[in-house]
Amino acid sequence: MEFEELYKIKMPDEVHQAGTSKQTGFPSPATHYLESTIDLNSILTTNRDATFFIRISGNGWKAHNILDQDVLIINRAAPVKHGKLALVVTDGSFKIERIPTTSVDDLEFTVWGVITYIIHAVL
């Protein structure tokens, strides 16, 4: 079980702009209504500078419902709360742990960031 890739969030290169229909014949009544694209960065992140994507390799964290090829969205600026999943550093290596309900000051690991979303592929 390893972390396959680590990504930093990038701003999208293109900006959606409403267009006009270039058709012949009778125009569609819905021509003026164009929806913008969905930007998952704006929906799933609150702090772009402190948010990272990590792809998981292996099923070592199945107990946390994290499977092979899942993508974790990790916010390094999110507050550490009891019961939340977090990417932690223990003995120089990354692991995924649930923050215990005991005192956060007595942790045996360093919290690198809080996992805010787990993205699964639907097969």
Tab-separated table of C-alpha atoms in Angstrom:
chain	number	residue	atom	x	y	z
A	1	MET	CA	0.000	0.000	0.000
A	2	GLU	CA	1.595	3.203	-1.183
A	3	PHE	CA	0.795	6.714	-2.225
A	4	GLU	CA	1.006	6.660	-5.991
A	5	GLU	CA	0.938	10.352	-6.835
A	6	LEU	CA	0.749	13.705	-5.066
A	7	TYR	CA	-0.899	16.629	-6.825
A	8	LYS	CA	-1.119	20.346	-6.144
A	9	ILE	CA	-4.305	22.073	-7.258
A	10	LYS	CA	-3.870	24.177	-10.392
A	11	MET	CA	-6.111	26.907	-11.682
A	12	PRO	CA	-8.038	25.920	-14.826
A	13	ASP	CA	-6.556	27.263	-18.050
A	14	GLU	CA	-9.793	27.991	-19.816
A	15	VAL	CA	-12.753	30.025	-18.701
A	16	HIS	CA	-16.238	29.084	-19.868
A	17	GLN	CA	-17.960	31.740	-21.900
A	18	ALA	CA	-21.483	31.694	-23.176
A	19	GLY	CA	-21.734	31.300	-26.921
A	20	THR	CA	-24.345	31.675	-29.571
A	21	SER	CA	-25.787	28.969	-31.736
A	22	LYS	CA	-24.608	28.918	-35.360
A	23	GLN	CA	-27.386	26.971	-36.962
A	24	THR	CA	-29.725	27.422	-39.858
A	25	GLY	CA	-33.459	27.185	-39.700
A	26	PHE	CA	-35.694	27.731	-36.695
A	27	PRO	CA	-33.625	28.536	-33.553
A	28	SER	CA	-34.041	26.485	-30.410
A	29	PRO	CA	-35.889	28.255	-27.574
A	30	ALA	CA	-33.082	27.135	-25.226
A	31	THR	CA	-30.249	28.676	-27.253
A	32	HIS	CA	-29.770	31.510	-24.787
A	33	TYR	CA	-29.556	29.126	-21.825
A	34	LEU	CA	-26.074	27.636	-21.438
A	35	GLU	CA	-24.852	26.182	-18.148
A	36	SER	CA	-21.278	26.641	-17.059
A	37	THR	CA	-19.112	23.605	-16.413
A	38	ILE	CA	-18.787	22.093	-12.956
A	39	ASP	CA	-15.533	23.038	-11.234
A	40	LEU	CA	-14.825	20.376	-8.603
A	41	ASN	CA	-11.923	22.449	-7.246
A	42	SER	CA	-14.322	25.180	-6.169
A	43	ILE	CA	-16.842	22.674	-4.772
A	44	LEU	CA	-14.515	20.293	-2.918
A	45	THR	CA	-11.804	22.657	-1.684
A	46	THR	CA	-11.892	25.627	0.640
A	47	ASN	CA	-8.204	26.563	0.659
A	48	ARG	CA	-6.407	25.899	-2.639
A	49	ASP	CA	-2.967	26.715	-1.270
A	50	ALA	CA	-3.257	24.051	1.441
A	51	THR	CA	-5.121	21.340	-0.510
A	52	PHE	CA	-3.511	18.300	-2.108
A	53	PHE	CA	-4.718	15.246	-4.042
A	54	ILE	CA	-3.201	11.837	-3.325
A	55	ARG	CA	-3.923	8.677	-5.318
A	56	ILE	CA	-3.832	5.470	-3.263
A	57	SER	CA	-2.149	2.304	-4.492
A	58	GLY	CA	-3.257	-0.922	-2.787
A	59	ASN	CA	-6.043	-1.911	-0.414
A	60	GLY	CA	-4.160	-1.417	2.848
A	61	TRP	CA	-6.695	1.093	4.202
A	62	LYS	CA	-9.836	-0.875	3.399
A	63	ALA	CA	-10.869	-0.551	7.065
A	64	HIS	CA	-11.290	3.200	6.419
A	65	ASN	CA	-13.183	2.512	3.153
A	66	ILE	CA	-10.169	3.702	1.138
A	67	LEU	CA	-9.512	1.385	-1.805
A	68	ASP	CA	-6.956	0.934	-4.580
A	69	GLN	CA	-6.830	3.897	-7.018
A	70	ASP	CA	-8.986	6.131	-4.784
A	71	VAL	CA	-8.123	9.828	-4.660
A	72	LEU	CA	-7.886	11.561	-1.287
A	73	ILE	CA	-8.402	15.301	-0.992
A	74	ILE	CA	-6.318	16.513	1.926
A	75	ASN	CA	-6.508	19.966	3.481
A	76	ARG	CA	-3.429	20.911	5.504
A	77	ALA	CA	-5.160	23.985	6.935
A	78	ALA	CA	-8.257	22.173	8.232
A	79	PRO	CA	-8.570	21.953	12.016
A	80	VAL	CA	-7.759	18.586	13.587
A	81	LYS	CA	-10.995	17.210	15.065
A	82	HIS	CA	-11.728	14.024	16.952
A	83	GLY	CA	-12.880	11.140	14.756
A	84	LYS	CA	-11.693	12.663	11.457
A	85	LEU	CA	-9.404	10.771	9.081
A	86	ALA	CA	-6.000	12.335	8.598
A	87	LEU	CA	-2.757	11.767	6.736
A	88	VAL	CA	-0.139	11.477	9.469
A	89	VAL	CA	3.621	11.101	9.663
A	90	THR	CA	4.862	8.270	11.889
A	91	ASP	CA	8.561	7.361	12.012
A	92	GLY	CA	9.203	9.293	8.801
A	93	SER	CA	6.472	7.622	6.704
A	94	PHE	CA	2.941	8.616	5.758
A	95	LYS	CA	-0.033	6.691	7.133
A	96	ILE	CA	-3.756	7.221	7.393
A	97	GLU	CA	-5.174	7.359	10.922
A	98	ARG	CA	-8.423	8.355	12.556
A	99	ILE	CA	-7.861	11.127	15.101
A	100	PRO	CA	-8.625	9.557	18.499
A	101	THR	CA	-11.237	10.960	20.841
A	102	THR	CA	-8.600	11.464	23.539
A	103	SER	CA	-6.547	14.633	23.862
A	104	VAL	CA	-5.055	15.799	20.555
A	105	ASP	CA	-1.943	16.943	22.452
A	106	ASP	CA	-1.048	13.314	23.336
A	107	LEU	CA	-0.875	12.028	19.748
A	108	GLU	CA	1.947	9.643	18.859
A	109	PHE	CA	2.114	10.999	15.315
A	110	THR	CA	2.254	14.311	13.466
A	111	VAL	CA	-0.858	15.282	11.511
A	112	TRP	CA	0.163	16.297	7.974
A	113	GLY	CA	-3.368	17.114	6.827
A	114	VAL	CA	-7.036	16.253	7.327
A	115	ILE	CA	-8.752	14.081	4.697
A	116	THR	CA	-11.789	16.020	3.535
A	117	TYR	CA	-12.984	13.775	0.665
A	118	ILE	CA	-12.393	10.254	-0.649
A	119	ILE	CA	-13.147	9.858	-4.348
A	120	HIS	CA	-13.978	6.291	-5.466
A	121	ALA	CA	-14.193	5.013	-9.016
A	122	VAL	CA	-17.484	3.351	-9.895
A	123	LEU	CA	-16.847	0.162	-11.807
